[in-house]
Tab-separated table of C-alpha atoms in Angstrom:
chain	number	residue	atom	x	y	z
A	1466	UNK	CA	-2.355	-18.037	13.243
A	1467	UNK	CA	-4.812	-15.256	13.980
A	1468	UNK	CA	-5.072	-12.328	11.558
A	1469	UNK	CA	-6.161	-8.733	12.090
A	1470	UNK	CA	-7.034	-6.639	9.028
A	1471	UNK	CA	-6.395	-2.887	9.082
A	1472	UNK	CA	-8.277	-0.614	6.665
A	1473	UNK	CA	-7.343	3.075	6.827
A	1474	UNK	CA	-10.092	5.476	5.752
A	1475	UNK	CA	-10.291	9.238	5.446
A	1476	UNK	CA	-13.315	10.378	3.403
A	1477	UNK	CA	-17.039	9.738	3.307
A	1478	UNK	CA	-16.824	9.918	-0.485
A	1479	UNK	CA	-15.670	6.300	-0.348
A	1480	UNK	CA	-18.474	5.104	1.916
A	1481	UNK	CA	-19.698	2.327	-0.372
A	1482	UNK	CA	-16.117	1.258	-1.078
A	1483	UNK	CA	-15.374	1.038	2.645
A	1484	UNK	CA	-18.411	-1.173	3.228
A	1485	UNK	CA	-17.411	-3.379	0.279
A	1486	UNK	CA	-13.879	-3.727	1.673
A	1487	UNK	CA	-15.230	-4.810	5.071
A	1488	UNK	CA	-17.634	-7.274	3.436
A	1489	UNK	CA	-14.758	-8.827	1.491
A	1490	UNK	CA	-12.864	-9.394	4.746
A	1491	UNK	CA	-15.939	-10.917	6.363
A	1492	UNK	CA	-16.222	-13.336	3.428
A	1493	UNK	CA	-12.714	-14.763	3.737
A	1494	UNK	CA	-12.199	-18.530	3.701
A	1495	UNK	CA	-9.586	-17.932	6.424
A	1496	UNK	CA	-11.575	-15.942	8.948
A	1497	UNK	CA	-10.070	-12.729	10.270
A	1498	UNK	CA	-9.943	-12.253	14.025
A	1499	UNK	CA	-11.033	-8.631	13.545
A	1500	UNK	CA	-11.217	-5.766	11.104
A	1501	UNK	CA	-9.885	-2.414	12.299
A	1502	UNK	CA	-11.193	0.694	10.536
A	1503	UNK	CA	-8.804	3.570	11.277
A	1504	UNK	CA	-10.279	7.003	10.529
A	1505	UNK	CA	-7.828	9.764	9.609
A	1506	UNK	CA	-8.915	12.924	11.425
A	1507	UNK	CA	-12.477	12.997	10.098
A	1508	UNK	CA	-14.938	13.199	13.040
A	1509	UNK	CA	-18.015	12.896	10.821
A	1510	UNK	CA	-16.752	9.695	9.237
A	1511	UNK	CA	-15.661	8.385	12.632
A	1512	UNK	CA	-19.160	8.884	14.032
A	1513	UNK	CA	-20.853	7.403	10.966
A	1514	UNK	CA	-18.699	4.279	11.025
A	1515	UNK	CA	-19.192	3.987	14.766
A	1516	UNK	CA	-22.937	3.918	14.221
A	1517	UNK	CA	-22.643	1.477	11.322
A	1518	UNK	CA	-20.474	-1.055	13.174
A	1519	UNK	CA	-21.255	-0.260	16.807
A	1520	UNK	CA	-22.887	-3.659	17.351
A	1521	UNK	CA	-20.390	-5.673	15.308
A	1522	UNK	CA	-18.158	-8.049	17.229
A	1523	UNK	CA	-15.716	-8.403	14.335
A	1524	UNK	CA	-15.188	-4.722	13.441
A	1525	UNK	CA	-13.604	-1.982	15.522
A	1526	UNK	CA	-13.562	1.691	14.571
A	1527	UNK	CA	-10.533	3.714	15.660
A	1528	UNK	CA	-9.440	7.316	15.376
A	1529	UNK	CA	-5.954	7.891	14.028
A	1530	UNK	CA	-3.933	8.625	17.169
A	1531	UNK	CA	-1.008	10.179	15.299
A	1532	UNK	CA	-0.475	12.954	12.785
A	1533	UNK	CA	-2.649	13.085	9.687
A	1534	UNK	CA	-1.643	10.573	7.029
A	1535	UNK	CA	-1.669	6.922	6.009
A	1536	UNK	CA	1.446	5.891	7.935
A	1537	UNK	CA	0.136	7.119	11.283
A	1538	UNK	CA	-3.222	5.490	10.562
A	1539	UNK	CA	-1.546	2.170	9.921
A	1540	UNK	CA	0.486	2.527	13.117
A	1541	UNK	CA	-2.709	3.163	15.068
A	1542	UNK	CA	-4.135	-0.068	13.661
A	1543	UNK	CA	-0.975	-2.012	14.452
A	1544	UNK	CA	-0.970	-0.802	18.051
A	1545	UNK	CA	-4.576	-1.921	18.550
A	1546	UNK	CA	-4.424	-5.193	16.595
A	1547	UNK	CA	-4.555	-8.479	18.479
A	1548	UNK	CA	-3.699	-10.863	15.644
A	1549	UNK	CA	-0.396	-12.642	15.089
A	1550	UNK	CA	-0.597	-11.466	11.465
A	1551	UNK	CA	-1.537	-7.883	10.615
A	1552	UNK	CA	-2.846	-7.423	7.072
A	1553	UNK	CA	-3.527	-4.141	5.288
A	1554	UNK	CA	-6.264	-3.562	2.720
A	1555	UNK	CA	-6.922	-0.314	0.861
A	1556	UNK	CA	-10.265	1.340	1.587
A	1557	UNK	CA	-11.217	1.267	-2.116
A	1558	UNK	CA	-10.333	-2.392	-2.710
A	1559	UNK	CA	-11.978	-5.768	-2.230
A	1560	UNK	CA	-10.141	-8.974	-1.417
A	1561	UNK	CA	-10.767	-12.311	-3.094
A	1562	UNK	CA	-12.068	-15.087	-0.851
A	1563	UNK	CA	-8.697	-16.800	-0.277
A	1564	UNK	CA	-6.694	-13.606	0.254
A	1565	UNK	CA	-5.999	-14.192	3.951
A	1566	UNK	CA	-5.554	-17.935	3.389
A	1567	UNK	CA	-2.560	-17.344	1.127
A	1568	UNK	CA	-1.137	-14.754	3.483
A	1569	UNK	CA	-1.351	-17.121	6.444
A	1570	UNK	CA	0.160	-19.981	4.431
A	1571	UNK	CA	3.280	-17.888	3.891
A	1572	UNK	CA	4.098	-17.743	7.591
A	1573	UNK	CA	4.764	-21.455	8.098
A	1574	UNK	CA	8.455	-20.558	7.838
A	1575	UNK	CA	9.325	-18.600	11.017
A	1576	UNK	CA	11.810	-16.467	9.083
A	1577	UNK	CA	8.984	-14.936	7.017
A	1578	UNK	CA	8.093	-11.507	8.400
A	1579	UNK	CA	5.977	-10.121	5.535
A	1580	UNK	CA	3.791	-11.485	2.738
A	1581	UNK	CA	2.283	-9.337	-0.005
A	1582	UNK	CA	-0.131	-10.158	-2.803
A	1583	UNK	CA	-1.284	-9.139	-6.280
A	1584	UNK	CA	-3.435	-6.049	-6.829
A	1585	UNK	CA	-5.553	-5.835	-9.980
A	1586	UNK	CA	-6.995	-2.498	-11.203
A	1587	UNK	CA	-10.705	-1.808	-11.636
A	1588	UNK	CA	-10.739	1.101	-14.080
A	1589	UNK	CA	-13.540	3.644	-13.612
A	1590	UNK	CA	-13.932	3.860	-17.396
A	1591	UNK	CA	-14.305	0.090	-17.632
A	1592	UNK	CA	-10.985	-0.530	-19.364
A	1593	UNK	CA	-7.332	0.430	-19.209
A	1594	UNK	CA	-6.616	3.744	-20.994
A	1595	UNK	CA	-4.811	2.809	-24.248
A	1596	UNK	CA	-1.818	5.013	-23.373
A	1597	UNK	CA	-1.371	3.672	-19.808
A	1598	UNK	CA	1.599	1.239	-19.630
A	1599	UNK	CA	1.263	-1.839	-17.414
A	1600	UNK	CA	4.832	-1.183	-16.280
A	1601	UNK	CA	3.490	1.853	-14.400
A	1602	UNK	CA	0.480	0.263	-12.692
A	1603	UNK	CA	2.153	1.124	-9.379
A	1604	UNK	CA	1.017	4.695	-10.134
A	1605	UNK	CA	-2.548	3.581	-9.330
A	1606	UNK	CA	-1.544	1.280	-6.473
A	1607	UNK	CA	-1.568	-1.963	-8.447
A	1608	UNK	CA	0.850	-4.752	-9.312
A	1609	UNK	CA	2.952	-3.665	-12.265
A	1610	UNK	CA	4.526	-5.496	-15.178
A	1611	UNK	CA	8.040	-6.447	-14.173
A	1612	UNK	CA	7.288	-7.835	-10.727
A	1613	UNK	CA	8.083	-11.560	-10.497
A	1614	UNK	CA	5.137	-13.933	-10.638
A	1615	UNK	CA	4.280	-16.767	-8.275
A	1616	UNK	CA	5.482	-16.974	-4.685
A	1617	UNK	CA	8.836	-15.227	-4.594
A	1618	UNK	CA	11.193	-13.437	-2.255
A	1619	UNK	CA	11.264	-9.641	-2.638
A	1620	UNK	CA	12.901	-6.564	-1.151
A	1621	UNK	CA	9.566	-5.043	-0.184
A	1622	UNK	CA	5.832	-5.691	-0.356
A	1623	UNK	CA	3.294	-3.133	-1.656
A	1624	UNK	CA	1.406	-1.474	1.174
A	1625	UNK	CA	-2.191	-1.622	-0.070
A	1626	UNK	CA	-2.131	-5.423	-0.202
A	1627	UNK	CA	0.296	-6.642	2.423
A	1628	UNK	CA	0.647	-8.476	5.689
A	1629	UNK	CA	3.299	-8.575	8.390
A	1630	UNK	CA	4.072	-10.835	11.284
A	1631	UNK	CA	3.321	-8.912	14.477
A	1632	UNK	CA	6.907	-9.387	15.621
A	1633	UNK	CA	8.213	-7.421	12.637
A	1634	UNK	CA	6.935	-4.196	14.195
A	1635	UNK	CA	8.424	-5.111	17.570
A	1636	UNK	CA	11.791	-5.506	15.839
A	1637	UNK	CA	11.783	-2.512	13.516
A	1638	UNK	CA	9.086	-0.090	14.674
A	1639	UNK	CA	6.149	1.126	12.627
A	1640	UNK	CA	5.589	2.917	9.338
A	1641	UNK	CA	7.585	6.134	9.040
A	1642	UNK	CA	5.472	9.276	9.306
A	1643	UNK	CA	6.155	12.198	7.008
A	1644	UNK	CA	6.898	10.029	3.991
A	1645	UNK	CA	3.617	8.539	2.746
A	1646	UNK	CA	0.165	9.736	1.740
A	1647	UNK	CA	-1.880	12.366	3.511
A	1648	UNK	CA	-5.436	12.174	2.198
A	1649	UNK	CA	-5.785	13.872	-1.188
A	1650	UNK	CA	-2.559	15.882	-0.956
A	1651	UNK	CA	0.490	15.151	-3.135
A	1652	UNK	CA	0.492	11.363	-3.754
A	1653	UNK	CA	3.694	10.404	-1.985
A	1654	UNK	CA	4.584	6.799	-1.200
A	1655	UNK	CA	7.434	4.399	-0.370
A	1656	UNK	CA	6.604	4.060	3.339
A	1657	UNK	CA	6.297	0.272	2.957
A	1658	UNK	CA	9.617	0.139	1.073
A	1659	UNK	CA	11.419	1.964	3.867
A	1660	UNK	CA	9.791	-0.265	6.506
A	1661	UNK	CA	10.720	-3.477	4.704
A	1662	UNK	CA	14.341	-2.391	4.317
A	1663	UNK	CA	14.414	-1.505	8.006
A	1664	UNK	CA	13.026	-4.946	8.905
A	1665	UNK	CA	15.693	-6.805	6.931
A	1666	UNK	CA	18.410	-4.600	8.396
A	1667	UNK	CA	17.219	-5.415	11.909
A	1668	UNK	CA	16.843	-9.111	11.033
A	1669	UNK	CA	19.260	-10.063	8.214
A	1670	UNK	CA	17.755	-13.560	8.038
A	1671	UNK	CA	14.221	-12.203	7.521
A	1672	UNK	CA	12.277	-13.354	4.460
A	1673	UNK	CA	9.760	-11.105	2.697
A	1674	UNK	CA	7.492	-12.667	0.086
A	1675	UNK	CA	4.953	-11.847	-2.571
A	1676	UNK	CA	2.389	-14.565	-3.282
A	1677	UNK	CA	0.352	-13.538	-6.303
A	1678	UNK	CA	-2.486	-15.873	-5.311
A	1679	UNK	CA	-3.391	-13.349	-2.573
A	1680	UNK	CA	-5.448	-11.117	-4.867
A	1681	UNK	CA	-7.326	-7.892	-4.295
A	1682	UNK	CA	-9.167	-5.688	-6.800
A	1683	UNK	CA	-8.482	-1.976	-6.461
A	1684	UNK	CA	-10.680	0.812	-7.808
A	1685	UNK	CA	-8.995	3.393	-10.026
A	1686	UNK	CA	-11.136	6.568	-10.053
A	1687	UNK	CA	-11.498	8.576	-13.222
A	1688	UNK	CA	-9.120	11.265	-11.988
A	1689	UNK	CA	-6.300	8.749	-11.761
A	1690	UNK	CA	-6.793	7.598	-15.335
A	1691	UNK	CA	-5.621	11.003	-16.543
A	1692	UNK	CA	-2.128	11.748	-17.773
A	1693	UNK	CA	-1.778	14.672	-15.355
A	1694	UNK	CA	-2.168	12.374	-12.363
A	1695	UNK	CA	0.243	9.865	-13.914
A	1696	UNK	CA	2.933	12.518	-14.215
A	1697	UNK	CA	2.306	13.941	-10.728
A	1698	UNK	CA	2.375	10.514	-9.091
A	1699	UNK	CA	5.640	9.578	-10.835
A	1700	UNK	CA	7.187	12.863	-9.682
A	1701	UNK	CA	5.985	12.256	-6.107
A	1702	UNK	CA	7.471	8.760	-6.183
A	1703	UNK	CA	10.835	10.295	-7.006
A	1704	UNK	CA	10.532	12.643	-4.021
A	1705	UNK	CA	9.711	9.692	-1.764
A	1706	UNK	CA	12.514	7.517	-3.137
A	1707	UNK	CA	14.986	10.275	-2.323
A	1708	UNK	CA	13.912	10.204	1.327
A	1709	UNK	CA	14.245	6.436	1.461
A	1710	UNK	CA	17.668	6.485	-0.208
A	1711	UNK	CA	18.816	9.188	2.206
A	1712	UNK	CA	17.729	7.001	5.132
A	1713	UNK	CA	18.923	3.548	4.072
A	1714	UNK	CA	21.517	4.367	1.403
A	1715	UNK	CA	21.122	4.483	-2.366
A	1716	UNK	CA	22.455	0.937	-2.833
A	1717	UNK	CA	19.591	-0.636	-0.885
A	1718	UNK	CA	17.029	2.101	-1.453
A	1719	UNK	CA	17.300	1.843	-5.250
A	1720	UNK	CA	18.255	-1.825	-5.581
A	1721	UNK	CA	14.997	-2.936	-7.202
A	1722	UNK	CA	14.517	0.301	-9.130
A	1723	UNK	CA	17.805	-0.116	-11.023
A	1724	UNK	CA	16.700	-3.394	-12.571
A	1725	UNK	CA	13.278	-1.914	-13.291
A	1726	UNK	CA	14.622	1.155	-15.090
A	1727	UNK	CA	17.375	-0.647	-17.017
A	1728	UNK	CA	15.436	-3.726	-18.142
A	1729	UNK	CA	11.666	-3.518	-17.636
A	1730	UNK	CA	11.045	0.041	-18.822
A	1731	UNK	CA	13.205	-0.056	-21.978
A	1732	UNK	CA	11.463	-3.283	-23.001
A	1733	UNK	CA	8.072	-1.646	-22.387
A	1734	UNK	CA	9.000	1.415	-24.435
A	1735	UNK	CA	10.242	-0.801	-27.271
A	1736	UNK	CA	6.922	-2.686	-27.272
A	1737	UNK	CA	5.084	0.608	-27.494
A	1738	UNK	CA	7.168	1.729	-30.469
A	1739	UNK	CA	6.637	-1.651	-32.150
A	1740	UNK	CA	2.870	-1.465	-31.622
A	1741	UNK	CA	2.865	2.045	-33.086
A	1742	UNK	CA	4.760	0.806	-36.139
A	1743	UNK	CA	2.211	-1.982	-36.554
A	1744	UNK	CA	-0.682	0.451	-36.302
A	1745	UNK	CA	-1.920	-0.811	-32.922
A	1746	UNK	CA	-3.820	1.610	-30.695
A	1747	UNK	CA	-1.955	3.269	-27.851
A	1748	UNK	CA	1.557	2.172	-28.783
A	1749	UNK	CA	3.030	5.644	-29.150
A	1750	UNK	CA	1.170	6.833	-26.048
A	1751	UNK	CA	2.552	4.006	-23.913
A	1752	UNK	CA	6.111	4.622	-25.095
A	1753	UNK	CA	5.716	8.335	-24.429
A	1754	UNK	CA	4.203	7.724	-21.001
A	1755	UNK	CA	7.119	5.498	-20.006
A	1756	UNK	CA	9.627	8.177	-21.015
A	1757	UNK	CA	7.610	10.877	-19.228
A	1758	UNK	CA	7.247	8.745	-16.108
A	1759	UNK	CA	10.992	8.107	-15.928
A	1760	UNK	CA	11.814	11.794	-16.390
A	1761	UNK	CA	9.212	12.897	-13.814
A	1762	UNK	CA	10.465	10.384	-11.234
A	1763	UNK	CA	14.064	11.380	-11.903
A	1764	UNK	CA	13.171	15.052	-11.452
A	1765	UNK	CA	11.412	14.312	-8.175
A	1766	UNK	CA	14.353	12.237	-6.986
A	1767	UNK	CA	16.829	15.018	-7.802
A	1768	UNK	CA	14.775	17.647	-5.977
A	1769	UNK	CA	14.104	15.308	-3.053
A	1770	UNK	CA	17.807	14.515	-2.718
A	1771	UNK	CA	18.677	18.216	-2.688
A	1772	UNK	CA	16.035	18.897	-0.037
A	1773	UNK	CA	17.150	15.952	2.113
A	1774	UNK	CA	20.779	17.101	2.021
A	1775	UNK	CA	19.672	20.538	3.135
A	1776	UNK	CA	17.641	19.104	6.000
A	1777	UNK	CA	14.373	20.291	4.484
A	1778	UNK	CA	12.690	16.888	4.365
A	1779	UNK	CA	12.624	14.377	7.205
A	1780	UNK	CA	10.508	11.568	8.538
A	1781	UNK	CA	10.107	9.833	11.879
A	1782	UNK	CA	10.004	6.137	12.778
A	1783	UNK	CA	7.683	5.484	15.728
A	1784	UNK	CA	7.808	2.614	18.146
A	1785	UNK	CA	4.607	0.573	18.314
A	1786	UNK	CA	2.847	0.261	21.657
A	1787	UNK	CA	1.386	-3.017	22.861
A	1788	UNK	CA	-2.270	-3.646	21.915
A	1789	UNK	CA	-4.741	-1.867	24.166
A	1790	UNK	CA	-7.864	-3.449	25.653
A	1791	UNK	CA	-10.756	-4.064	23.248
A	1792	UNK	CA	-13.506	-1.479	23.250
A	1793	UNK	CA	-16.853	-2.295	24.760
A	1794	UNK	CA	-19.824	-2.768	22.440
A	1795	UNK	CA	-20.910	0.500	20.862
A	1796	UNK	CA	-17.583	2.263	21.410
A	1797	UNK	CA	-15.050	3.933	19.196
A	1798	UNK	CA	-11.385	3.512	20.121
A	1799	UNK	CA	-9.150	6.554	19.766
A	1800	UNK	CA	-6.035	4.553	18.933
A	1801	UNK	CA	-4.353	4.746	22.331
A	1802	UNK	CA	-6.506	2.139	24.026
A	1803	UNK	CA	-9.093	4.597	25.319
A	1804	UNK	CA	-12.692	4.124	24.271
A	1805	UNK	CA	-15.394	6.691	23.782
A	1806	UNK	CA	-19.065	5.782	23.770
A	1807	UNK	CA	-20.959	6.282	20.543
A	1808	UNK	CA	-24.124	8.306	21.021
């Protein structure tokens, strides 16, 4: 099966990270058909990437054709992609050599419509902050303690390290806009959760997998190692979860979260208290962070639910157009199939 890789980008501050992400795709043991760099409403970055990859046969640079934000960027990539598998890689992550191999291996069963992988953090400080609980690694976009290991069936994959069969978007539409991230604004999420639930509703026999052999390494900048970001991200997750639950129902929207909050988090807090009692560094901080994270997420969920009931928060699910024609050499595609020459 052919695979297209979509990398959504929005800032020149991550220039070296973007180049590293592309290089990691080019080094795959299972060669990608193409890499699509989707630029989120940043003309300077669009031009710079167009110049950098204008002569590359395996990389296309596209302008986000929808509203500002990660979901619309992903949908632009999906619409332009020509592969049977569409994989997504964060712009500040690098994939291990067999990343696409393990994704492709998951699609031998025709019922499989999505395969995700494992995301490991690269801390800017060189090590995990002692207070930062592994149970909350999702705060920094990484695989968290409590997810099942191996190759297992799941409700949803995690968006920064995920792949979908092309047909999944034909069945269910694209990523919902108005629910996920928008550059450096409030760190919302859950767009991949909502999409995966929508896919399984449209195709009840669909199988979604995580294969933890499909590994990427994700940079965690210094600002996201701080407790303030931790609290803000947990709160934003609650806001996002409320939108998802409003759309698909609390039973399905919070199915995984119930097990996480009733089993995984209490066990993590108990370990923190035990480590504190034994004089181990960070134990009290981890226990406190878990409690704070739960309360922040719950507060965000309560406010988000109130807003959704009042009609103050909505999101849209777009249909995905068929892939447009490939751009000529030295062109930048605007996401609708049109190409503009790069000066």
